[in-house]
Amino acid sequence: MIGIMNIFLLFFVFISYIYVNGQFCKFNKEFIKERHNDFRLKHKAKPLQWSKKLEEIATYEANLIRDNSDCIVSSKQVDTNYFSFFKNYYNI
């Protein structure tokens, strides 16, 4: 069951795009960061800071998935930590 917090986060992600001419055309990362930090504040957590490096890595991965859409991805890889696997690959 999806929790209420997940529903709010999904809502904020959806409204962070601008809908123009029948297409979503712009991602408002500042809005997402502000709303996310609102939730973090309720739990006395430090504010989230946008990582340009992480954004670049995520963009690379998204493009890789897009360009290799015929690749079969297995969901049976339990407890896989992709961050540590790709740590040296991305020079993090």
Coordinates of C-alpha atoms in Angstrom, one line a residue:
M1 CA 0.0 0.0 0.0
I2 CA 1.3 3.4 -0.9
G3 CA 1.8 5.7 2.1
I4 CA 0.4 9.2 2.3
M5 CA 4.0 10.6 2.2
N6 CA 4.6 8.8 -1.1
I7 CA 1.4 10.2 -2.6
F8 CA 2.4 13.7 -1.6
L9 CA 5.9 13.2 -3.2
L10 CA 4.3 11.9 -6.4
F11 CA 2.0 14.8 -6.5
F12 CA 4.9 17.3 -6.1
V13 CA 6.8 15.5 -8.9
F14 CA 3.8 15.7 -11.3
I15 CA 3.2 19.4 -10.6
S16 CA 6.9 20.3 -11.0
Y17 CA 6.5 19.9 -14.8
I18 CA 5.1 22.6 -17.0
Y19 CA 2.5 21.3 -19.4
V20 CA 2.6 23.1 -22.8
N21 CA 1.1 22.1 -26.1
G22 CA 0.2 18.7 -24.9
Q23 CA 3.6 17.9 -23.5
F24 CA 5.5 18.1 -20.2
C25 CA 8.4 20.3 -21.1
K26 CA 10.3 21.5 -18.0
F27 CA 11.3 20.0 -14.7
N28 CA 11.3 22.4 -11.8
K29 CA 14.0 21.0 -9.5
E30 CA 13.9 24.0 -7.2
F31 CA 10.2 23.3 -6.4
I32 CA 11.0 19.6 -5.8
K33 CA 13.9 20.6 -3.5
E34 CA 11.8 23.0 -1.5
R35 CA 8.9 20.6 -1.0
H36 CA 11.2 17.8 -0.1
N37 CA 12.9 20.0 2.5
D38 CA 9.5 20.8 3.9
F39 CA 9.1 17.1 4.7
R40 CA 12.7 16.9 6.0
L41 CA 12.1 19.8 8.3
K42 CA 9.2 18.0 10.0
H43 CA 11.7 15.2 10.9
K44 CA 14.4 17.6 11.9
A45 CA 16.7 16.5 9.1
K46 CA 19.2 18.7 7.3
P47 CA 18.0 20.3 4.1
L48 CA 18.6 18.5 0.8
Q49 CA 21.1 20.1 -1.4
W50 CA 21.0 19.6 -5.2
S51 CA 24.0 17.6 -6.5
K52 CA 25.1 18.6 -10.0
K53 CA 27.3 15.5 -10.1
L54 CA 24.4 13.2 -9.1
E55 CA 22.3 14.9 -11.7
E56 CA 24.9 14.2 -14.4
I57 CA 25.1 10.6 -13.4
A58 CA 21.3 10.2 -13.3
T59 CA 21.1 11.8 -16.8
Y60 CA 23.8 9.5 -18.1
E61 CA 21.9 6.4 -16.7
A62 CA 18.6 7.6 -18.0
N63 CA 20.1 8.1 -21.5
L64 CA 21.7 4.7 -21.3
I65 CA 18.4 3.0 -20.5
R66 CA 16.7 5.0 -23.2
D67 CA 19.3 4.0 -25.8
N68 CA 19.3 0.4 -24.8
S69 CA 15.5 -0.1 -24.3
D70 CA 15.7 -3.7 -25.7
C71 CA 17.9 -4.8 -22.8
I72 CA 16.1 -7.1 -20.2
V73 CA 16.6 -6.0 -16.7
S74 CA 16.2 -8.6 -14.0
S75 CA 14.3 -7.7 -10.9
K76 CA 15.6 -10.7 -9.0
Q77 CA 18.8 -9.0 -7.9
V78 CA 18.1 -8.7 -4.2
D79 CA 20.1 -6.3 -2.1
T80 CA 22.0 -4.9 -5.1
N81 CA 23.8 -1.7 -4.3
Y82 CA 24.3 0.0 -7.6
F83 CA 26.0 3.0 -6.1
S84 CA 28.9 1.0 -4.7
F85 CA 29.0 -1.1 -7.9
F86 CA 29.4 2.0 -10.1
K87 CA 31.4 4.0 -7.5
N88 CA 34.7 3.8 -9.4
Y89 CA 33.0 3.9 -12.8
Y90 CA 31.7 7.4 -12.1
N91 CA 34.8 8.5 -10.1
I92 CA 32.7 9.4 -7.1

